Coordinates of C-alpha atoms in Angstrom, one line a residue:
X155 CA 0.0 0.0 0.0
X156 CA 1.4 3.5 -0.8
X157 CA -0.8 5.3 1.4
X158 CA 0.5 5.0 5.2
X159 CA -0.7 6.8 8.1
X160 CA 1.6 7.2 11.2
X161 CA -0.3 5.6 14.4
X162 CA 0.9 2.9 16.3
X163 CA -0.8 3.0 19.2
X164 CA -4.1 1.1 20.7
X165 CA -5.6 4.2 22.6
X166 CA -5.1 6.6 19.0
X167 CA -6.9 3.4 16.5
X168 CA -9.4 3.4 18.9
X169 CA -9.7 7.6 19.4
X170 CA -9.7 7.2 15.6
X171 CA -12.4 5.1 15.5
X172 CA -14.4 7.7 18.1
X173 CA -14.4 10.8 15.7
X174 CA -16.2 8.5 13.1
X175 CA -18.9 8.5 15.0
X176 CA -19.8 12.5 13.9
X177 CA -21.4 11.4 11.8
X178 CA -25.0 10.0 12.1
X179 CA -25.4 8.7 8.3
X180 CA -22.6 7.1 8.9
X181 CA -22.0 3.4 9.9
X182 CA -19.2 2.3 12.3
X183 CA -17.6 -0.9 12.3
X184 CA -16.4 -1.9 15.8
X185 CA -13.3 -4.1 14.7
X186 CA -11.0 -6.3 17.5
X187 CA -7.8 -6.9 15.6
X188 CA -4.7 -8.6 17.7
X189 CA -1.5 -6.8 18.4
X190 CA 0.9 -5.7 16.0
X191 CA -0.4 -7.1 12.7
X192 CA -4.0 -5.3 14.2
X193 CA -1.5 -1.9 13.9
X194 CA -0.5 -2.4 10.4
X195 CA -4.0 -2.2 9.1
X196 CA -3.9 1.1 9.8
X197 CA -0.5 2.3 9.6
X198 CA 0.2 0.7 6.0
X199 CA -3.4 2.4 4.9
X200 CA -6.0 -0.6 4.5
X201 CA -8.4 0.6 6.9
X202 CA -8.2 4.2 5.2
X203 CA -8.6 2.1 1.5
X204 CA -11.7 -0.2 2.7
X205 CA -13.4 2.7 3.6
X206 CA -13.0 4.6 0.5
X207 CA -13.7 1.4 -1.2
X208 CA -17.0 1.7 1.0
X209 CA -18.2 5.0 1.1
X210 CA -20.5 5.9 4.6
X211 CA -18.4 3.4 6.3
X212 CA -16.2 3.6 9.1
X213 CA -14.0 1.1 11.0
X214 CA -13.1 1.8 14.7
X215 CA -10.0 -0.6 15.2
X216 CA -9.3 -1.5 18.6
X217 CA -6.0 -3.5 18.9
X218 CA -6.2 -6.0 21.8
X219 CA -2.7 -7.4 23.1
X220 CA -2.4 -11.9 22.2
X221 CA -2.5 -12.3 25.9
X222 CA -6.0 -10.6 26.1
X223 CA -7.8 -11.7 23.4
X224 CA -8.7 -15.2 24.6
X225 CA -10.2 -13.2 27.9
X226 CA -11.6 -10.5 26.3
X227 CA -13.7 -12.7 24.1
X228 CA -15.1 -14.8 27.2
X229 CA -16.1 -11.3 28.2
X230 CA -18.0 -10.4 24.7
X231 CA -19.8 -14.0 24.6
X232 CA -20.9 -14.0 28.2
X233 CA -22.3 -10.3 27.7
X234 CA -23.7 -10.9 24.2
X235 CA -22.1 -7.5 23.2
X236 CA -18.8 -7.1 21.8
X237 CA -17.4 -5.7 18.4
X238 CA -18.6 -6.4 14.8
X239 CA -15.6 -8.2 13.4
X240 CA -13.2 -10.2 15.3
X241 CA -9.7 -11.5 14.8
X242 CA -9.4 -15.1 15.9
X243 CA -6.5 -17.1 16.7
X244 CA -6.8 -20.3 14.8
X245 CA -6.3 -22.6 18.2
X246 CA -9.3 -21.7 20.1
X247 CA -11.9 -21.5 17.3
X248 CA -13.7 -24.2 18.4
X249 CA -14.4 -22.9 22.3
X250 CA -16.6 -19.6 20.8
X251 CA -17.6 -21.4 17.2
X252 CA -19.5 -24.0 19.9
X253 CA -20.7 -21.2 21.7
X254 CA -23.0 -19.5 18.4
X255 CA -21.7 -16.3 19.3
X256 CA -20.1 -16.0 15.2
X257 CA -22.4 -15.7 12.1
X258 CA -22.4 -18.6 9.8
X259 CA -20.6 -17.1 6.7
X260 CA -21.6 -19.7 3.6
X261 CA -24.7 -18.1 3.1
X262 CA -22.3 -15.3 2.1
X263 CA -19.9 -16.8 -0.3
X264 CA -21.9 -16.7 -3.3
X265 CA -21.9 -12.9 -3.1
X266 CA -18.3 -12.3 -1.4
X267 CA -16.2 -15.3 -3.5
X268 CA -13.5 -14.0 -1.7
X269 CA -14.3 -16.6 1.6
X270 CA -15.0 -19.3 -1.0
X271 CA -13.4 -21.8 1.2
X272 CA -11.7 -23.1 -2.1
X273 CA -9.4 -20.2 -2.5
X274 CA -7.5 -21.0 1.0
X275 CA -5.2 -24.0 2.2
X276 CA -7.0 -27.4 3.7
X277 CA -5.6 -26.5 6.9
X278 CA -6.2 -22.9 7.0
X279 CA -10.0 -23.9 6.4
X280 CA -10.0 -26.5 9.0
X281 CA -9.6 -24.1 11.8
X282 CA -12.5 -22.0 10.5
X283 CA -15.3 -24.8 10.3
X284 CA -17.1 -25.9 13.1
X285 CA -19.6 -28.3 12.7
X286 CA -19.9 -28.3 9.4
X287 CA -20.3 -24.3 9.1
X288 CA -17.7 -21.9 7.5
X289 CA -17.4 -19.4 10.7
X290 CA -14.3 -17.5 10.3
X291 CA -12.1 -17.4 7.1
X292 CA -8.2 -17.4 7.6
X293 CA -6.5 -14.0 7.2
X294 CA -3.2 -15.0 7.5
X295 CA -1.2 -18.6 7.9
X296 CA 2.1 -19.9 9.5
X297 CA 3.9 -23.2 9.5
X298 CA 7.2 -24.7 10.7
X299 CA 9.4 -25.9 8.6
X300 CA 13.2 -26.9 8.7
X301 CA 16.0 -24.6 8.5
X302 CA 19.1 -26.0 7.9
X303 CA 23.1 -24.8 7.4
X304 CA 24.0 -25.9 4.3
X305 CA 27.8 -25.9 5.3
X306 CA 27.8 -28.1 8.2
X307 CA 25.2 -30.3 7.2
X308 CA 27.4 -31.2 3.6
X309 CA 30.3 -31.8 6.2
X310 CA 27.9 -34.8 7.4
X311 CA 26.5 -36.3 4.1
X312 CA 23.2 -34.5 4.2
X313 CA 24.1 -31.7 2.0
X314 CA 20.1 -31.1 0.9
X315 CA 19.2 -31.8 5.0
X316 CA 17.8 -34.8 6.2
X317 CA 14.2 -36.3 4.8
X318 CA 13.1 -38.9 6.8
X319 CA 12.8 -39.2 10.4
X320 CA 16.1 -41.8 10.8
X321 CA 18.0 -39.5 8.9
X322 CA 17.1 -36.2 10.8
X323 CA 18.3 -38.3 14.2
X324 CA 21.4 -39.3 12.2
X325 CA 22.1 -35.6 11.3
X326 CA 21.4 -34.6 14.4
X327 CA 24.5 -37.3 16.1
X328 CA 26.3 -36.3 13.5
X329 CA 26.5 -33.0 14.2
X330 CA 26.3 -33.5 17.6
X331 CA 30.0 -35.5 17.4
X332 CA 31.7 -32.7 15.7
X333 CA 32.8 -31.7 19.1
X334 CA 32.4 -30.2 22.6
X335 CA 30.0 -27.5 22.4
X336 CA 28.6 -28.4 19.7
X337 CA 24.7 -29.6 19.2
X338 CA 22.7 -31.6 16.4
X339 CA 19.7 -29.1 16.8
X340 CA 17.3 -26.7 18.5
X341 CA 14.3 -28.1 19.9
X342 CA 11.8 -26.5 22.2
X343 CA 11.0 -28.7 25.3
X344 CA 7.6 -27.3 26.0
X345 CA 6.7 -26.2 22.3
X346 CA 3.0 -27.1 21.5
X347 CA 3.3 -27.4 18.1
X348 CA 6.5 -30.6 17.4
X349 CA 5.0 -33.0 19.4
X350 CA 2.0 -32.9 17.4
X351 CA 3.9 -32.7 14.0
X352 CA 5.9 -35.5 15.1
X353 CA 2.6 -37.3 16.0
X354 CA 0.7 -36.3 13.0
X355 CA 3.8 -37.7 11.1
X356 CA 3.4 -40.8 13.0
X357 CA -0.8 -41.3 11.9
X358 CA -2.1 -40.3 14.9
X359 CA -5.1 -39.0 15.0
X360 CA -6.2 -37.2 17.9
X361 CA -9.9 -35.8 17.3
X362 CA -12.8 -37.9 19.1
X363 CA -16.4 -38.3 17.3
X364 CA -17.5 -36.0 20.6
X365 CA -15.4 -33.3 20.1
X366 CA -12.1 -34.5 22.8
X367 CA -9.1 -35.7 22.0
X368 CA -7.3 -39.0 22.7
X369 CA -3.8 -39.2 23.7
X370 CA -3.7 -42.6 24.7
X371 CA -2.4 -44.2 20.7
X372 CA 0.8 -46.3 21.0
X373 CA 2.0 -43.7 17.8
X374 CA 1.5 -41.0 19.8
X375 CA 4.2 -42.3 22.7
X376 CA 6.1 -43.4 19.7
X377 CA 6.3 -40.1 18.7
X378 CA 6.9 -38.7 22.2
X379 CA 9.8 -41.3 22.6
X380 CA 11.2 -40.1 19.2
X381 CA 11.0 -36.7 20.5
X382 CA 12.6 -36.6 23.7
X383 CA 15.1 -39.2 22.4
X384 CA 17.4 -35.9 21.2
X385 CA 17.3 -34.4 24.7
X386 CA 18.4 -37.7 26.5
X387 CA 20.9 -38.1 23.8
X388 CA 22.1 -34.0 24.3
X389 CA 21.6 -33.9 20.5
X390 CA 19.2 -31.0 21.7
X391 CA 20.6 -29.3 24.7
X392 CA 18.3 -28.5 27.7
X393 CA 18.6 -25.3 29.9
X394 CA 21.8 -23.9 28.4
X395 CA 19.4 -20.5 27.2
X396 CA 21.3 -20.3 23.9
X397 CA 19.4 -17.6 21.5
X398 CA 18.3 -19.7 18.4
X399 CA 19.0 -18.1 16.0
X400 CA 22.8 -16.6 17.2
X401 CA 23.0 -20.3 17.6
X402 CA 22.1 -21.2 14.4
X403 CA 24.3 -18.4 13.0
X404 CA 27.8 -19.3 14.8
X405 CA 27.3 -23.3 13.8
X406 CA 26.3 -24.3 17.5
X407 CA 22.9 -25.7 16.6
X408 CA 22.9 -26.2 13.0
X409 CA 19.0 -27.1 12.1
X410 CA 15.6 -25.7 14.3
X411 CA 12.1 -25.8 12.7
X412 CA 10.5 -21.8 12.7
X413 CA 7.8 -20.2 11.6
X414 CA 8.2 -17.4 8.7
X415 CA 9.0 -14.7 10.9
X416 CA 12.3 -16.1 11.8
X417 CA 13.4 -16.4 7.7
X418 CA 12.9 -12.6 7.8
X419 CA 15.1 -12.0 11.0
X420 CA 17.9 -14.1 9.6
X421 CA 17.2 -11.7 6.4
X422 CA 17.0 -8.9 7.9
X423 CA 19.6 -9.7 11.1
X424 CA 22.5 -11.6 8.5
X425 CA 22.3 -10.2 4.9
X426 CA 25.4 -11.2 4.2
X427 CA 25.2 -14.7 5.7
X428 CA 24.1 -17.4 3.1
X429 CA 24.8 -20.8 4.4
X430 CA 21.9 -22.1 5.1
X431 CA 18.4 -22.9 3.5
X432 CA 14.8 -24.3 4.3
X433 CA 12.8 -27.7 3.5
X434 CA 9.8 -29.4 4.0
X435 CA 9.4 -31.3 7.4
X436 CA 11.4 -34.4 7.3
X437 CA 9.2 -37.2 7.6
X438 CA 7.9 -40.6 8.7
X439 CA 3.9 -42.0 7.2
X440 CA 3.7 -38.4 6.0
X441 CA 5.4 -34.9 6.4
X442 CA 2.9 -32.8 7.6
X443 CA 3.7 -29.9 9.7
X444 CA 1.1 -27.2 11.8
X445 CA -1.1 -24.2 10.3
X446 CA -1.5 -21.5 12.5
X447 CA -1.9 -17.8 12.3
X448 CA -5.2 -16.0 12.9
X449 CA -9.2 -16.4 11.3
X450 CA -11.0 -13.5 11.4
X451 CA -15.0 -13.5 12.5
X452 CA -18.5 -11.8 12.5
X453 CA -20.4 -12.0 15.9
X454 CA -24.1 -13.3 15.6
X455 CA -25.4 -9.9 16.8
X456 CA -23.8 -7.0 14.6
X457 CA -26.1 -4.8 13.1
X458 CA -24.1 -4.3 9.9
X459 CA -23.8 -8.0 8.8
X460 CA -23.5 -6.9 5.0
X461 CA -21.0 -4.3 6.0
X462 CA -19.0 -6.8 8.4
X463 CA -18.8 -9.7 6.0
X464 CA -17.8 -7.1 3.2
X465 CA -14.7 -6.2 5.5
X466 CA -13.7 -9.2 6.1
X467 CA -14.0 -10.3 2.1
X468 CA -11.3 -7.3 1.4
X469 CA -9.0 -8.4 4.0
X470 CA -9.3 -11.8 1.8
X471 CA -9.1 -10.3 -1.7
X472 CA -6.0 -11.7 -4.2
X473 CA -4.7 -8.4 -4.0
X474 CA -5.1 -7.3 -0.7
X475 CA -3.4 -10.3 0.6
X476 CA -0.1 -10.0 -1.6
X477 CA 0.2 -5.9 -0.4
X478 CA -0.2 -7.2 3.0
X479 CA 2.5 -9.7 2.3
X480 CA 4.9 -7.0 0.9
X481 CA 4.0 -4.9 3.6
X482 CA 3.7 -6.6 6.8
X483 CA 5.5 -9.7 5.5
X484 CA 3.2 -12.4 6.5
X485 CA 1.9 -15.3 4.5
X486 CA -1.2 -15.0 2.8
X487 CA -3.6 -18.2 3.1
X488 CA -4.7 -17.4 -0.6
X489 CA -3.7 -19.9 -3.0
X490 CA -3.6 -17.7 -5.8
X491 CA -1.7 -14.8 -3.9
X492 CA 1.7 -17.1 -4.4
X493 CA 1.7 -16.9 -7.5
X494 CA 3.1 -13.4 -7.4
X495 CA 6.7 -12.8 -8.1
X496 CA 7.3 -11.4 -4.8
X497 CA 6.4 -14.8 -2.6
X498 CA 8.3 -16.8 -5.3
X499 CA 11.7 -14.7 -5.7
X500 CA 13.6 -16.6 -2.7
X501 CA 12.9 -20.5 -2.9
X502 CA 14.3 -20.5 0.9
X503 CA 10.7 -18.4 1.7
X504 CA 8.7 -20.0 -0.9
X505 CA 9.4 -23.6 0.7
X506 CA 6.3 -22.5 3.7
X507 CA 4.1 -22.5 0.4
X508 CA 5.0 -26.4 -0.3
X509 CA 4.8 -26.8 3.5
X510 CA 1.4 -25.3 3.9
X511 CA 0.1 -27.6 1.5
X512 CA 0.9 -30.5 4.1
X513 CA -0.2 -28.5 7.4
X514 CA -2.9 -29.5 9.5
X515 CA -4.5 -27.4 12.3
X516 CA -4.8 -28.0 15.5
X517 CA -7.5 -30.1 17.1
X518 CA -10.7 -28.0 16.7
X519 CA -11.8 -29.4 20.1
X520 CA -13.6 -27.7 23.1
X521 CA -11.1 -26.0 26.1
X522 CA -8.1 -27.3 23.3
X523 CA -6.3 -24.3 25.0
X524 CA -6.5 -26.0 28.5
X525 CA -5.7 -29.2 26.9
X526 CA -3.0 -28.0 25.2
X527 CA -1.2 -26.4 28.9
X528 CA -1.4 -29.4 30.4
X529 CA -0.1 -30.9 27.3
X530 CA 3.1 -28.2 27.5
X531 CA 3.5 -28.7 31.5
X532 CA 3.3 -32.6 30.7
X533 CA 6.0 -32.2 28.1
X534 CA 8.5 -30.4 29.9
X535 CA 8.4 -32.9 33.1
X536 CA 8.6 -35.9 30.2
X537 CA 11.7 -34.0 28.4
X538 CA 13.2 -33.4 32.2
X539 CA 12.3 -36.7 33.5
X540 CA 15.6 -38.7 32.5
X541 CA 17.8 -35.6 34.2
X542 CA 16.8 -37.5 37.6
X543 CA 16.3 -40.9 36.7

């Protein structure tokens, strides 16, 4: 977007929103957005260019902080008042889909194509259905995938990186015996996103017919095993507090699997450092890897349905997706939007577009959030348990 306006700040998007209201004939769209990608809408001009787009329209954007948003929304269901438009993250969907506080959207694709469900990833769509009703569309995507240094990992016969699941551990000992100091790889001990990769590889399937989940399958302890096999092994170092990425840099920690935003620091951070690149998840039954990143939402009880839904379908246009990209530089859930040059100039960043066709979302399960803390708080005592045994 050429058109930027300089605010950063919650308290001015929401003072901005205020002064639309001077306006009688005018209708005001009460937005929750989340956090610094919530900022951008209005700093890099999209608000400003929907509402041109939309004469007599007007969108107060509030910008709610990640750790908010989860509580702020219990607050707008149990009320029944809240904003028009939401942004959701893609893990707790399920907890205010169930509760039939959002507006069913199909009955809106035939006039907005842009939330035809067929323009977005599998997994992107996943986390916006709920029983069988479209009731978010994505708005922008994430996944993990490997990064690797090219160098070091040449220096061990895997000069494209490892594939498989054997050869990623055999890397990883590789690596690992190149000296004191040195480390096959970062993994997170209380991550909540490789476990379930690694299970997902592994054909589990955690989803129950009643909406829980089951961890009890002998592939999912496979998976764990495999897992927590590179911390017992010191392939993946526990505790040392080593940045990631400064460890990826210097050679201590040669492979981690991150989101898009850490290709951009290592861009941005090491221009002139080139030894390394990214590839698909290696792999066991399959290589899938997670989709996250954030829906966005219409609550049941806005007065300006038509208005809402037409917001949400320009945050989902081709178009408007690939200026976010260049602007904001996260990944679009639009199919189509990679086919511009600017997502397929680097092959290192253009690798999260293979990946995303193999990415699942989360469970969409009732309290998954809960679920998934006591997952993180059982993973970090299962990772620590052979320290004392």
């Amino acid at each position: 977007m050429k058109t930027k306006i300089a605010l950063t700040t919650a308290l001015v998007l929401t003072v901005l929103g205020g002064c639309s209201n001077e306006n009688e004939n005018e209708i005001t769209l009460d937005v929750w957005a989340i956090g610094w990608e919530a900022e951008q809408l209005v700093n890099e001009g999209y608000i400003l260019a929907f509402e041109e787009e939309n004469p007599g329209v007007k969108v107060n954007l509030q910008a709610i902080p990640w750790d908010n948003i989860y509580d702020n929304l219990l607050t707008a269901v149990a009320s029944g008042s809240g904003p028009d438009v939401v942004q959701v993250g893609s893990s707790y969907m399920a907890d205010f889909s169930s509760t039939g506080s959002f507006l069913p959207l199909d009955d809106y694709v035939d006039e907005y194509p842009n939330l035809d469900p067929s323009h977005f990833f599998d997994g992107a769509v996943d986390s916006a259905v709920y029983n069988g009703e479209l009731m978010a569309v994505p708005w922008y995507v994430e996944t993990r995938v490997l990064f690797y240094r090219t160098d070091l990992l040449a220096e061990v016969g895997y000069p494209d990186g490892p594939d498989t699941w054997e050869e990623l551990y055999d890397a990883a000992k590789a690596l690992y015996n190149r000296g004191d100091g040195l480390y096959g790889m970062t993994l997170p001990e209380n991550d909540d996103t490789i476990p379930y990769i690694f299970a997902w590889q592994n054909g589990v399937e955690f989803e129950t017919e009643d909406k829980g989940v089951d961890f009890s399958d002998p592939a999912f302890i496979e998976s764990v095993e495999y897992y927590t096999r590179f911390f017992k092994e010191d392939l993946a170092p526990l505790g040392l507090g080593l940045d990631p990425m400064q460890s990826f840099v210097d050679g201590i920690q040669p492979m981690f699997f991150e989101p898009p935003f850490r290709y951009q620091q290592l861009i941005d951070n090491y221009p002139d450092f080139d030894e390394w690149d990214t590839k698909m998840m290696p792999g066991k039954e399959n290589n899938d890897s997670v989709i996250g990143g954030s829906n966005m939402a219409v609550f049941e009880w806005t007065e300006h349905p038509d208005e809402a839904v037409s917001f949400l379908s320009y945050l989902t246009d081709r178009q408007t997706q690939i200026d976010y990209f260049k602007d904001v530089k996260v990944l679009p859930p639009r199919i189509d939007a990679w086919e511009d040059p600017a997502l397929q100039e680097d092959e290192r960043l253009y690798r999260y577009y293979e990946q995303l066709q193999h990415s699942r979302a989360q469970p969409q399960v009732l309290n998954w959030n809960r679920i998934n803390d006591e997952w993180k708080r059982s993973e970090q005592r299962i990772t620590r348990a052979w320290l004392f045994s």
